[in-house]
Amino acid sequence: MSTPYPFTALVGQDDLRLALLLNAVSPAVGGVLVRGEKGTAKSTAVRALSALLPEVPVVAGCRFSCDPASADPNCPDGPHESAGATARPARMVELPVGASEDRLVGALDIERALAEGVKAFEPGLLADAHRGILYVDEVNLLHDHLVDLLLDAAAMGASYVEREGVSVRHAARFLLVGTMNPEEGELRPQLLDRFGLTVEVAASRETDQRVEVVRRRLAYDDDPEGFAGRWSDDESALRDRVVAARALLPRVVLGDGALRQIAATCAAFEVDGMRADIVMARTATALAAWAGRTDVLSEDVRQAALLALPHRRRRNPFDAPGLDEDKLDETLEDAREDEEPEPPEGDDDPDGGGPDGGGGQPPAGDGPDSPELPSQNQGPDAPDTADAPETPGTDDSPAPQEPAPTAGAPSGPGEQQAVRAAEPFRTKMLSVPGIGEGAAGRRSRARTEHGRTTGSRRPRGTLTKLHLAATVQAAAPHQKARGRSGAGLVVRRDDLRQATREGREGNLVLFVVDASGSMAARQRMSAVKGAVLSLLLDAYQRRDKVGLVTFRGAEAEVALPPTSSVDAAAARLESLPTGGRTPLAAGLLKAHDVLRVERLRDAARRPLVVVVTDGRATGGVEPVARAGRAARLFAADGVASVVVDCESGYVRLGLAGQLAGELGGTVVTLDELRADSIAGLVKDVQGMNSPSRRAA
């Protein structure tokens, strides 16, 4: 096993280190979600945390890490009345993004269960992570069925395996830690809310700090064991401090004043539900214990809010996480004024401070009661600098935030400034015909591991979903030849049948958006952007990948290569200016090239091309003929397509409908795109009553 990078050797990232240490002090905080760009030591910090956790007492020989003081009576390896106790280091279990369901929850030996009636169960990663850390790198890319299992386990503290009447249950309480790059897509709201804290990380822009990062990393790569040895004293001191804070935690008092501030803050920022209040209370208590205090102060509540609320304020995937710190300070001050009585005359210390004059502030020092985080410049490899990390919970400086995308300014002749999108709406269901086999999602029909059972087949490799009736039917004719004498069915491996299931898949939705001057006429672009934004929201909910191709002036460009990050597509759309001619053929050819490349990367994911245009073609030589030839390439490849007709006014040329015919797709107007559109409903009813539909 490779030597992990020491936690105390991390440079910077104070918020990340603090959030992880608070969970080490109080696992009830609920874990950490680390968001940030690639190469910011997210995974390194998480993997280093396990070395700081105290040893875990377990029942000897129990594969499910039962606590000897309160063993699970339903443990599959139980009962444990006479079993001895031992101690082992806390585990950090990594869940790969591409893991199977059986690897996560465990697997039953179906053949033995049917033939012998025994529960031969092989524990999964949830059992391994019990009373430890479950770490998911790139958690935003985790498949939906694994997310559902994680949500169930996190909510109930147990994992259930149900297969054809055979049931196994075991405890699964773990510290959930996830890392993600927001550019690759966002998390489902249900899973996002399960993380107690969230931290935004970014690489330092200070030259000295970047130099120190490289220096330490190179030293670690050259001699991991020697590097870790040089930091062993700091690691031991930090581990002792975690143990001391855990011991102090039960004695920390969360007063009514702090509770009022917590409730007022959650109400002011309009977070959903009560989980935010509970997480803030647990975090503030852990902060006090970490600082060596038994009372929770206002700065603890403030720091808890900065860690626990940003990800709970998101109303849709296009909202940037964050917290208005000025509003936070006002809310805390108002709540404190409502709670605190007027100080009596002659009282020189209205804050109630003791002899040290600190008003409850923790003492400074280097021991376990010291509130400072492990210094990024401690140890033998540290440079000689006077900079020191600040006390956790007292840094009032706002976290750096990326500037919001602004409307693009005109950049060429005839271009107009970008307009803002109209309000999004719920769109009609757009899907790819036929049955695919792509990644699990919620758009088009597909053969998947989850869904309704449609048939059976011989298993290819490990059996995952047993088709019981087909298995019995395959085994029944051979019972006499196999010498069956009792009531049990004699089942051989060749009899087993895998259930084939039909569910939904996610698709690649490639938007081809006309940004020419004709689209800017009569303020149509605002409505067009609102429609595309609505389709992006729909793609987010259906777990699609999205891409964005725009065309205007003399050329087309890939504004966003295919990605799972719909908020990145929304940002590109918001800053999209309009103007110039309409190179429709260039836009279609660029989209066709994007699909060709993407097909090499992910052949199973079927595309859906959404062309948003009024159908005009004015750019280049023979624009209409070239656009027709480009459109027929999609029809020849069998690519599903939809043309959103943006033409308006009393006189309409119907060019978008002609384009849809060349593409071999369908056409809808902006009004028909709405799920509650009366025009769309009438069109659907007319389609159902058409002669061809009635004949079918």
XYZ file of C-alpha atoms in Angstrom:
696
model
C 0.000 0.000 0.000
C 1.403 3.399 -0.987
C 2.176 5.961 1.712
C -0.549 8.666 1.731
C 0.373 12.326 1.523
C 0.396 13.837 5.055
C -2.614 15.997 5.890
C -0.443 18.541 7.714
C 1.757 18.960 4.620
C -1.102 20.407 2.578
C -0.507 24.003 1.520
C -3.389 26.458 1.834
C -6.999 25.234 1.334
C -7.941 26.298 4.870
C -11.698 25.869 4.337
C -11.244 22.381 2.923
C -9.023 21.258 5.776
C -11.355 22.772 8.361
C -14.453 21.090 6.888
C -12.746 17.688 6.860
C -11.446 18.084 10.411
C -14.891 19.108 11.697
C -16.299 15.870 10.305
C -13.483 13.957 11.971
C -14.471 15.586 15.273
C -18.208 15.060 14.742
C -19.227 12.556 12.032
C -22.850 13.604 12.678
C -22.115 16.779 10.677
C -22.832 14.662 7.614
C -19.822 14.709 5.328
C -18.279 17.144 2.869
C -18.764 17.941 -0.797
C -15.623 19.467 -2.311
C -16.236 21.462 -5.480
C -13.425 22.879 -7.546
C -11.275 22.882 -10.615
C -8.964 20.014 -11.416
C -5.545 19.886 -9.762
C -6.473 21.536 -6.461
C -5.578 18.664 -4.079
C -9.212 17.649 -3.480
C -8.540 13.920 -3.576
C -5.183 14.259 -1.811
C -6.784 16.016 1.170
C -9.600 13.485 1.479
C -7.284 10.478 1.305
C -5.020 12.042 3.937
C -7.898 12.463 6.400
C -8.260 8.770 7.274
C -4.837 8.746 8.971
C -6.122 11.310 11.504
C -9.169 9.312 12.592
C -9.009 7.340 15.856
C -8.989 3.558 15.759
C -12.359 1.820 15.598
C -13.290 -0.950 18.092
C -14.950 -3.835 16.228
C -16.237 -7.325 16.942
C -13.513 -9.810 16.071
C -14.224 -11.609 12.814
C -17.276 -9.502 11.888
C -17.203 -8.486 8.240
C -19.612 -5.624 8.975
C -17.543 -3.810 11.640
C -20.084 -4.138 14.447
C -19.358 -2.107 17.585
C -18.676 -4.445 20.556
C -20.497 -1.995 22.851
C -23.708 -2.127 20.791
C -23.538 -4.948 18.271
C -26.212 -5.040 15.567
C -28.663 -7.839 16.507
C -29.526 -8.260 12.807
C -25.939 -8.491 11.593
C -25.566 -11.245 8.959
C -22.435 -12.437 10.807
C -24.186 -12.384 14.195
C -25.081 -13.048 16.892
C -22.039 -11.569 18.665
C -22.745 -12.303 22.335
C -19.590 -14.370 22.858
C -17.352 -12.727 20.255
C -14.240 -10.870 21.319
C -13.334 -7.278 20.554
C -10.428 -5.795 18.659
C -9.425 -2.426 17.207
C -8.438 -1.459 13.686
C -7.680 1.815 11.857
C -10.631 3.707 10.435
C -11.194 2.806 6.791
C -11.529 5.066 3.819
C -13.399 3.199 1.092
C -13.438 4.581 -2.444
C -16.522 4.109 -4.616
C -15.558 4.127 -8.315
C -17.931 6.035 -10.595
C -18.386 2.960 -12.785
C -19.046 0.509 -9.942
C -21.874 -1.986 -10.253
C -24.813 -2.215 -7.886
C -23.539 -5.545 -6.531
C -20.137 -4.021 -5.775
C -21.782 -1.249 -3.761
C -24.371 -3.147 -1.707
C -22.972 -6.678 -1.904
C -24.044 -9.768 -3.780
C -26.062 -12.871 -3.008
C -25.128 -16.256 -4.412
C -28.420 -16.774 -6.238
C -27.635 -20.369 -7.201
C -27.027 -21.439 -3.578
C -30.010 -19.430 -2.391
C -32.333 -21.286 -4.780
C -30.819 -24.760 -4.468
C -29.814 -24.811 -0.775
C -31.895 -22.018 0.753
C -28.852 -20.371 2.405
C -27.977 -16.680 2.483
C -24.487 -16.754 1.023
C -23.783 -13.019 1.048
C -20.605 -11.220 -0.032
C -20.473 -7.729 1.568
C -20.055 -4.676 -0.648
C -18.478 -1.258 -0.265
C -21.251 0.007 2.037
C -20.347 -2.700 4.550
C -16.636 -1.886 4.247
C -17.329 1.827 4.848
C -19.459 1.290 7.970
C -18.065 3.496 10.788
C -15.512 4.941 8.353
C -15.339 7.169 5.270
C -17.022 6.506 1.932
C -15.240 8.607 -0.669
C -16.647 9.214 -4.153
C -14.343 10.980 -6.585
C -16.251 12.754 -9.381
C -19.462 12.167 -7.461
C -21.439 14.211 -9.986
C -20.757 11.514 -12.593
C -22.165 8.702 -10.458
C -24.950 6.712 -12.123
C -28.482 7.360 -10.939
C -29.103 3.847 -9.609
C -25.993 4.111 -7.392
C -27.110 7.548 -6.220
C -30.458 6.056 -5.198
C -28.726 3.358 -3.161
C -26.478 5.920 -1.474
C -29.483 8.072 -0.591
C -31.278 5.106 0.967
C -28.245 4.053 3.004
C -27.502 7.621 4.139
C -31.111 8.167 5.198
C -31.610 4.864 7.062
C -28.083 4.076 8.241
C -28.484 0.591 6.803
C -28.171 -1.270 3.513
C -30.853 -3.659 2.278
C -30.292 -6.329 -0.363
C -33.506 -7.844 -1.720
C -33.292 -10.540 -4.389
C -36.180 -12.857 -5.282
C -37.449 -13.279 -1.735
C -34.013 -13.436 -0.103
C -33.334 -10.455 2.167
C -30.150 -9.265 3.875
C -29.795 -6.160 6.015
C -26.723 -4.690 7.694
C -25.760 -1.380 9.283
C -24.130 1.198 6.993
C -23.332 4.459 8.763
C -20.465 6.289 7.138
C -18.976 9.698 6.562
C -19.821 10.614 2.955
C -17.142 12.676 1.209
C -17.376 13.592 -2.453
C -15.264 15.623 -4.838
C -16.381 17.074 -8.149
C -15.484 19.481 -10.921
C -18.596 21.622 -11.591
C -17.608 21.947 -15.253
C -18.566 18.286 -15.717
C -22.115 18.671 -14.405
C -24.046 19.200 -11.204
C -25.384 16.828 -8.575
C -28.979 15.777 -8.149
C -30.592 18.000 -5.479
C -31.451 15.008 -3.269
C -27.827 13.880 -3.056
C -26.533 17.448 -2.795
C -28.617 17.990 0.329
C -27.185 14.827 1.928
C -23.752 16.421 2.209
C -23.499 18.305 5.466
C -20.909 20.836 4.302
C -19.627 22.104 0.996
C -16.349 23.775 0.128
C -15.277 25.615 -3.016
C -11.565 25.189 -3.758
C -9.321 26.873 -6.295
C -5.612 26.978 -6.970
C -3.751 29.791 -5.252
C -2.707 32.775 -7.346
C 0.161 33.623 -4.982
C 3.551 32.756 -6.425
C 5.173 31.783 -3.105
C 2.365 29.406 -2.209
C 2.403 27.756 -5.620
C 6.176 27.303 -5.338
C 5.747 25.610 -1.958
C 3.067 23.273 -3.356
C 5.404 22.122 -6.132
C 8.374 21.797 -3.763
C 6.481 19.544 -1.344
C 4.898 17.463 -4.072
C 8.234 16.768 -5.733
C 9.757 15.847 -2.369
C 6.882 13.445 -1.706
C 7.131 11.818 -5.153
C 10.882 11.272 -4.719
C 10.583 9.617 -1.282
C 7.022 9.114 0.027
C 8.037 7.338 3.235
C 10.796 9.787 4.057
C 8.542 12.761 3.365
C 5.777 11.320 5.549
C 8.296 10.650 8.303
C 9.329 14.300 8.393
C 5.705 15.251 9.059
C 4.944 12.451 11.519
C 5.169 14.684 14.609
C 2.715 17.187 13.140
C 0.384 14.361 12.125
C 0.531 12.897 15.634
C -0.198 16.278 17.235
C -3.177 16.868 14.947
C -4.488 13.357 15.609
C -4.305 14.032 19.356
C -6.181 17.253 18.887
C -8.962 15.449 16.999
C -9.230 12.942 19.864
C -9.338 15.777 22.437
C -12.038 17.616 20.494
C -14.112 14.423 20.241
C -13.861 13.979 24.007
C -14.878 17.603 24.596
C -17.776 17.550 22.131
C -20.440 16.083 24.492
C -19.787 18.920 26.965
C -20.281 21.736 24.440
C -23.414 23.781 25.178
C -25.463 25.166 22.289
C -27.313 28.045 23.920
C -30.658 29.539 22.960
C -28.923 32.595 21.515
C -26.884 30.530 19.091
C -29.941 28.460 18.197
C -31.893 31.634 17.438
C -29.095 32.856 15.185
C -29.046 29.514 13.350
C -32.812 29.537 12.800
C -32.815 33.187 11.725
C -30.011 32.577 9.234
C -31.697 29.575 7.615
C -34.972 31.482 7.383
C -33.295 34.581 5.924
C -31.620 32.582 3.159
C -34.827 30.604 2.446
C -33.275 27.148 2.538
C -35.647 24.221 2.104
C -36.512 21.919 4.991
C -34.909 21.693 8.430
C -31.746 19.750 7.606
C -29.774 22.984 7.204
C -30.661 24.089 10.756
C -29.585 20.731 12.188
C -26.335 20.628 10.212
C -25.492 24.210 11.224
C -26.095 23.360 14.893
C -23.831 20.289 14.711
C -21.156 22.210 12.810
C -21.147 25.127 15.245
C -20.837 22.676 18.136
C -17.926 20.911 16.421
C -16.243 24.282 15.813
C -16.443 25.107 19.501
C -14.975 21.725 20.464
C -12.229 22.133 17.882
C -11.345 25.502 19.428
C -11.259 23.969 22.908
C -14.422 25.678 24.181
C -17.599 24.404 25.789
C -19.821 27.233 24.556
C -20.870 28.118 21.002
C -20.132 31.686 19.941
C -21.525 33.869 17.175
C -18.412 33.356 15.041
C -19.009 29.595 15.212
C -22.511 30.107 13.834
C -21.149 32.363 11.094
C -18.501 29.856 10.025
C -21.078 27.044 10.144
C -23.345 29.018 7.817
C -20.526 29.569 5.316
C -19.926 25.821 5.179
C -23.463 24.429 5.455
C -25.687 26.793 3.450
C -24.177 27.644 0.032
C -25.177 24.391 -1.693
C -28.652 24.467 -0.134
C -29.571 27.809 -1.695
C -29.561 26.520 -5.284
C -33.004 26.686 -6.841
C -31.973 25.292 -10.233
C -28.746 23.977 -11.787
C -27.919 27.406 -13.211
C -27.704 29.094 -9.802
C -24.136 29.562 -8.615
C -23.591 28.357 -5.037
C -22.551 31.024 -2.588
C -23.636 33.172 0.303
C -24.052 36.938 0.642
C -21.779 37.540 3.624
C -23.068 41.087 4.244
C -26.592 39.714 4.534
C -25.280 36.930 6.795
C -23.641 39.424 9.155
C -26.808 41.553 9.292
C -28.942 38.511 10.049
C -26.653 37.350 12.859
C -26.514 40.844 14.355
C -30.300 41.243 14.240
C -30.809 37.854 15.891
C -28.289 38.754 18.591
C -29.997 42.095 19.271
C -33.356 40.374 19.615
C -31.923 37.902 22.121
C -29.521 39.962 24.267
C -30.911 42.271 26.976
C -29.574 45.771 27.495
C -26.346 45.685 29.567
C -26.639 47.130 33.096
C -25.115 50.513 33.828
C -21.436 50.435 34.681
C -20.852 47.121 32.909
C -17.619 47.584 30.999
C -17.765 44.139 29.467
C -21.118 43.772 27.623
C -19.841 40.684 25.821
C -19.578 38.754 29.073
C -15.862 38.076 28.712
C -13.855 36.525 31.510
C -10.586 37.626 33.004
C -8.812 37.088 29.731
C -10.980 39.783 28.155
C -11.674 37.559 25.176
C -15.451 37.302 25.453
C -15.280 33.525 25.224
C -12.531 33.500 22.603
C -10.334 30.371 22.734
C -6.832 30.689 24.139
C -3.932 30.754 21.738
C -1.257 28.127 21.854
C 0.238 25.099 20.227
C -1.458 22.341 22.231
C -4.644 20.411 21.535
C -6.733 23.382 22.716
C -5.269 25.699 20.114
C -7.869 26.837 17.565
C -5.464 27.181 14.665
C -5.491 24.785 11.763
C -2.252 22.897 11.069
C 0.017 25.457 9.496
C 0.761 25.176 5.823
C 4.330 26.315 6.597
C 5.227 23.997 9.481
C 7.680 21.163 9.359
C 11.199 20.693 8.123
C 10.396 21.557 4.504
C 8.709 24.835 5.323
C 10.141 28.126 4.067
C 11.043 30.890 6.492
C 7.947 33.092 6.401
C 5.922 35.069 8.874
C 2.609 34.147 7.290
C 0.410 31.940 9.465
C -3.063 30.489 8.928
C -5.905 32.410 10.434
C -8.110 31.182 13.254
C -11.040 29.128 11.928
C -14.369 30.827 12.248
C -12.925 34.361 12.449
C -12.069 35.055 8.820
C -14.624 37.650 7.738
C -13.174 38.187 4.290
C -15.522 37.017 1.543
C -14.562 33.936 -0.411
C -13.393 34.659 -3.946
C -16.176 34.239 -6.443
C -16.091 33.921 -10.175
C -17.673 36.936 -11.890
C -21.080 36.256 -13.328
C -21.203 35.988 -17.117
C -22.064 39.274 -18.678
C -23.829 39.932 -21.895
C -21.413 39.954 -24.777
C -20.664 43.209 -26.491
C -20.888 43.505 -30.266
C -17.689 42.251 -31.849
C -18.277 42.811 -35.544
C -20.278 44.734 -38.131
C -23.999 44.160 -37.848
C -23.764 42.373 -34.500
C -26.036 43.325 -31.636
C -25.408 43.084 -27.925
C -26.561 39.854 -26.282
C -30.052 39.902 -24.799
C -31.139 38.076 -21.697
C -33.212 34.929 -21.916
C -36.911 34.973 -21.155
C -38.223 32.986 -18.201
C -37.845 29.212 -18.709
C -40.864 26.928 -18.885
C -41.651 23.206 -18.774
C -41.120 21.707 -22.214
C -42.697 18.833 -24.086
C -40.980 15.474 -23.945
C -38.545 15.080 -26.855
C -37.069 11.614 -27.321
C -35.101 9.450 -29.737
C -37.172 6.749 -31.498
C -36.374 3.071 -31.023
C -34.634 1.310 -28.138
C -31.064 2.139 -27.204
C -28.454 0.760 -24.834
C -26.814 3.946 -23.615
C -26.142 5.329 -20.153
C -29.037 5.248 -17.721
C -31.148 8.397 -17.818
C -34.714 9.601 -18.206
C -35.311 10.458 -21.832
C -35.517 7.658 -24.427
C -36.398 3.980 -24.210
C -33.428 1.690 -23.643
C -32.354 -1.733 -22.422
C -31.030 -1.098 -18.947
C -30.189 -2.874 -15.691
C -33.161 -1.162 -14.055
C -36.742 -0.853 -15.251
C -39.598 -3.153 -16.116
C -38.825 -6.769 -17.008
C -39.456 -7.553 -20.668
C -37.875 -11.007 -21.093
C -34.915 -13.202 -20.235
C -31.611 -14.444 -21.651
C -28.626 -16.518 -20.620
C -26.293 -14.451 -18.424
C -23.159 -13.040 -20.023
C -20.713 -13.131 -17.134
C -21.953 -12.529 -13.570
C -25.690 -12.888 -13.008
C -27.095 -9.584 -11.724
C -30.883 -9.732 -12.194
C -32.437 -13.184 -11.947
C -35.534 -13.997 -13.991
C -37.052 -16.507 -11.556
C -39.823 -17.893 -13.771
C -37.480 -18.461 -16.704
C -34.923 -20.127 -14.420
C -37.526 -22.520 -12.995
C -38.796 -23.232 -16.494
C -35.276 -24.082 -17.665
C -34.563 -26.349 -14.682
C -37.923 -28.155 -14.474
C -37.498 -30.655 -17.366
C -34.246 -32.011 -15.861
C -35.370 -32.764 -12.300
C -35.818 -36.529 -12.814
C -32.470 -36.917 -14.582
C -30.785 -34.988 -11.765
C -32.191 -37.359 -9.157
C -34.461 -34.921 -7.379
C -35.982 -36.609 -4.337
C -37.000 -33.825 -1.960
C -39.078 -30.685 -2.183
C -36.217 -28.446 -3.328
C -35.555 -27.668 -6.962
C -32.219 -28.953 -8.301
C -30.730 -25.933 -10.090
C -27.567 -25.899 -12.168
C -25.702 -22.857 -13.385
C -26.853 -23.469 -16.956
C -30.456 -23.052 -15.777
C -29.998 -19.485 -14.559
C -31.591 -16.770 -16.679
C -30.810 -13.061 -16.653
C -33.804 -10.726 -16.740
C -33.824 -8.248 -19.622
C -35.274 -4.916 -18.618
C -36.417 -1.777 -20.329
C -35.947 1.651 -18.809
C -34.785 5.057 -19.949
C -31.443 6.310 -21.185
C -29.777 9.700 -21.289
C -28.971 11.099 -24.698
C -26.599 13.604 -26.215
C -28.760 16.652 -26.903
C -26.882 18.851 -29.362
C -28.326 22.333 -29.746
C -27.711 24.092 -33.083
C -28.754 27.698 -32.493
C -29.236 30.337 -35.175
C -27.769 33.635 -33.872
C -28.004 35.587 -37.126
C -29.570 38.968 -37.676
C -32.905 37.522 -38.749
C -33.295 35.944 -35.307
C -32.702 39.299 -33.618
C -35.570 40.935 -35.444
C -38.654 41.846 -33.395
C -36.879 40.933 -30.151
C -37.218 37.232 -30.872
C -33.846 36.281 -29.441
C -35.005 36.682 -25.840
C -37.818 34.186 -26.433
C -35.458 31.868 -28.325
C -32.918 31.882 -25.492
C -35.725 31.224 -23.014
C -36.784 28.206 -25.049
C -33.232 26.822 -25.245
C -32.771 27.455 -21.521
C -35.966 25.501 -20.886
C -34.658 22.613 -22.972
C -31.382 22.731 -21.035
C -33.289 22.434 -17.771
C -35.134 19.477 -19.224
C -31.809 17.913 -20.265
C -30.465 18.365 -16.728
C -33.470 16.605 -15.232
C -33.225 13.746 -17.737
C -29.466 13.247 -17.146
C -28.401 14.069 -20.703
C -25.130 15.318 -22.059
C -25.488 18.603 -23.925
C -23.536 20.486 -26.575
C -24.013 23.871 -28.213
C -23.234 24.901 -31.804
C -24.022 28.447 -32.922
C -23.898 30.020 -36.354
C -23.990 33.657 -37.483
C -22.099 35.960 -39.795
C -19.868 33.853 -42.026
C -19.200 30.760 -39.914
C -20.312 28.356 -37.189
C -18.561 27.537 -33.931
C -18.776 24.947 -31.185
C -19.726 27.169 -28.264
C -19.670 24.173 -25.916
C -18.377 20.660 -26.681
C -20.583 17.815 -25.401
C -20.568 17.847 -21.607
C -22.724 16.958 -18.620
C -22.551 20.552 -17.359
C -25.781 22.195 -18.446
C -24.970 25.314 -16.439
C -21.901 25.825 -18.644
C -24.196 25.670 -21.681
C -26.539 28.183 -20.060
C -23.627 30.570 -19.433
C -22.532 30.348 -23.094
C -26.095 30.929 -24.218
C -26.547 33.976 -21.982
C -23.527 35.769 -23.484
C -24.370 34.873 -27.106
C -24.628 37.992 -29.314
C -26.591 38.072 -32.571
C -26.198 39.624 -35.979
C -24.948 39.040 -39.493
C -25.987 36.585 -42.157
C -27.343 33.057 -41.667
C -24.778 30.354 -42.534
C -27.223 27.499 -41.902
C -25.175 24.967 -43.871
C -22.055 25.773 -41.827
C -23.977 25.253 -38.588
C -25.322 21.877 -39.688
C -21.939 20.686 -40.950
C -20.276 21.725 -37.700
C -22.928 19.813 -35.734
C -22.451 16.751 -37.942
C -18.705 16.857 -37.256
C -19.321 17.121 -33.481
C -21.539 14.019 -33.603
C -18.927 12.107 -35.619
C -16.242 12.753 -33.007
C -18.579 12.041 -30.101
C -19.656 8.751 -31.669
C -16.052 7.568 -31.429
C -15.943 8.443 -27.728
C -19.319 7.061 -26.691
C -20.954 4.958 -29.377
C -23.793 3.786 -27.126
C -25.144 7.261 -26.358
C -27.674 8.176 -29.035
C -27.860 11.819 -30.165
C -30.816 14.154 -30.461
C -30.175 17.258 -32.580
C -32.295 20.312 -31.741
C -32.024 23.005 -34.425
C -33.338 26.372 -33.256
C -33.891 28.587 -36.311
C -36.405 30.336 -38.540
C -35.125 28.235 -41.441
C -33.560 31.067 -43.447
C -30.222 30.461 -45.160
C -28.356 33.492 -46.511
C -24.645 32.889 -45.932
C -22.238 31.691 -48.632
C -22.766 30.494 -52.194
C -26.084 28.724 -52.909
C -26.996 28.808 -49.203
C -30.337 27.028 -49.521
C -29.010 24.134 -51.611
C -25.957 23.683 -49.366
C -28.164 23.696 -46.264
C -30.360 21.000 -47.809
C -27.388 18.791 -48.619
C -26.011 19.233 -45.083
C -29.392 18.347 -43.563
C -29.630 15.149 -45.598
C -26.395 13.921 -43.968
C -28.273 13.634 -40.657
C -31.143 11.778 -42.327
C -28.686 9.350 -43.939
C -27.102 8.597 -40.569
C -30.493 8.091 -38.924
C -29.901 10.893 -36.388
C -33.060 11.959 -34.549
C -33.734 15.682 -34.919
C -36.210 18.368 -33.971
C -36.464 21.821 -35.538
C -37.776 24.544 -33.248
C -39.434 27.015 -35.626
C -38.714 30.559 -34.445
C -40.512 32.312 -37.304
C -43.107 34.827 -36.183
C -45.505 37.334 -37.675
C -48.562 37.039 -39.883
C -46.668 36.029 -43.023
C -44.654 32.827 -42.551
C -42.539 31.111 -45.161
C -42.476 27.664 -43.532
C -38.739 27.277 -44.124
C -38.214 25.525 -40.778
C -40.693 22.836 -41.787
C -38.820 22.269 -45.049
C -35.565 21.951 -43.085
C -37.170 19.383 -40.776
C -38.189 17.369 -43.838
C -34.623 17.377 -45.147
C -33.346 16.299 -41.697
C -35.923 13.528 -41.476
C -37.142 14.976 -38.195
C -40.078 16.886 -36.772
C -40.834 20.583 -36.372
C -42.411 22.405 -33.422
C -43.065 26.096 -32.917
C -41.964 27.971 -29.824
C -45.537 27.865 -28.573
C -45.917 24.124 -29.213
C -42.692 23.466 -27.299
C -44.428 24.267 -24.017
C -45.770 21.238 -22.173
C -49.002 23.095 -21.373
C -49.422 24.543 -24.854
C -52.984 24.410 -26.213
C -51.625 24.414 -29.769
C -49.399 21.454 -28.942
C -52.300 19.599 -27.359
C -54.486 20.134 -30.422
C -51.652 18.912 -32.647
C -51.257 15.750 -30.530
C -55.001 15.044 -30.652
C -55.069 15.542 -34.407
C -52.126 13.132 -34.754
C -53.924 10.504 -32.672
C -57.056 10.821 -34.821
C -55.247 10.737 -38.171
C -56.304 7.950 -40.573
C -52.892 6.273 -40.415
C -53.024 6.260 -36.579
C -56.582 4.859 -36.556
C -55.591 2.147 -39.035
C -52.698 1.156 -36.820
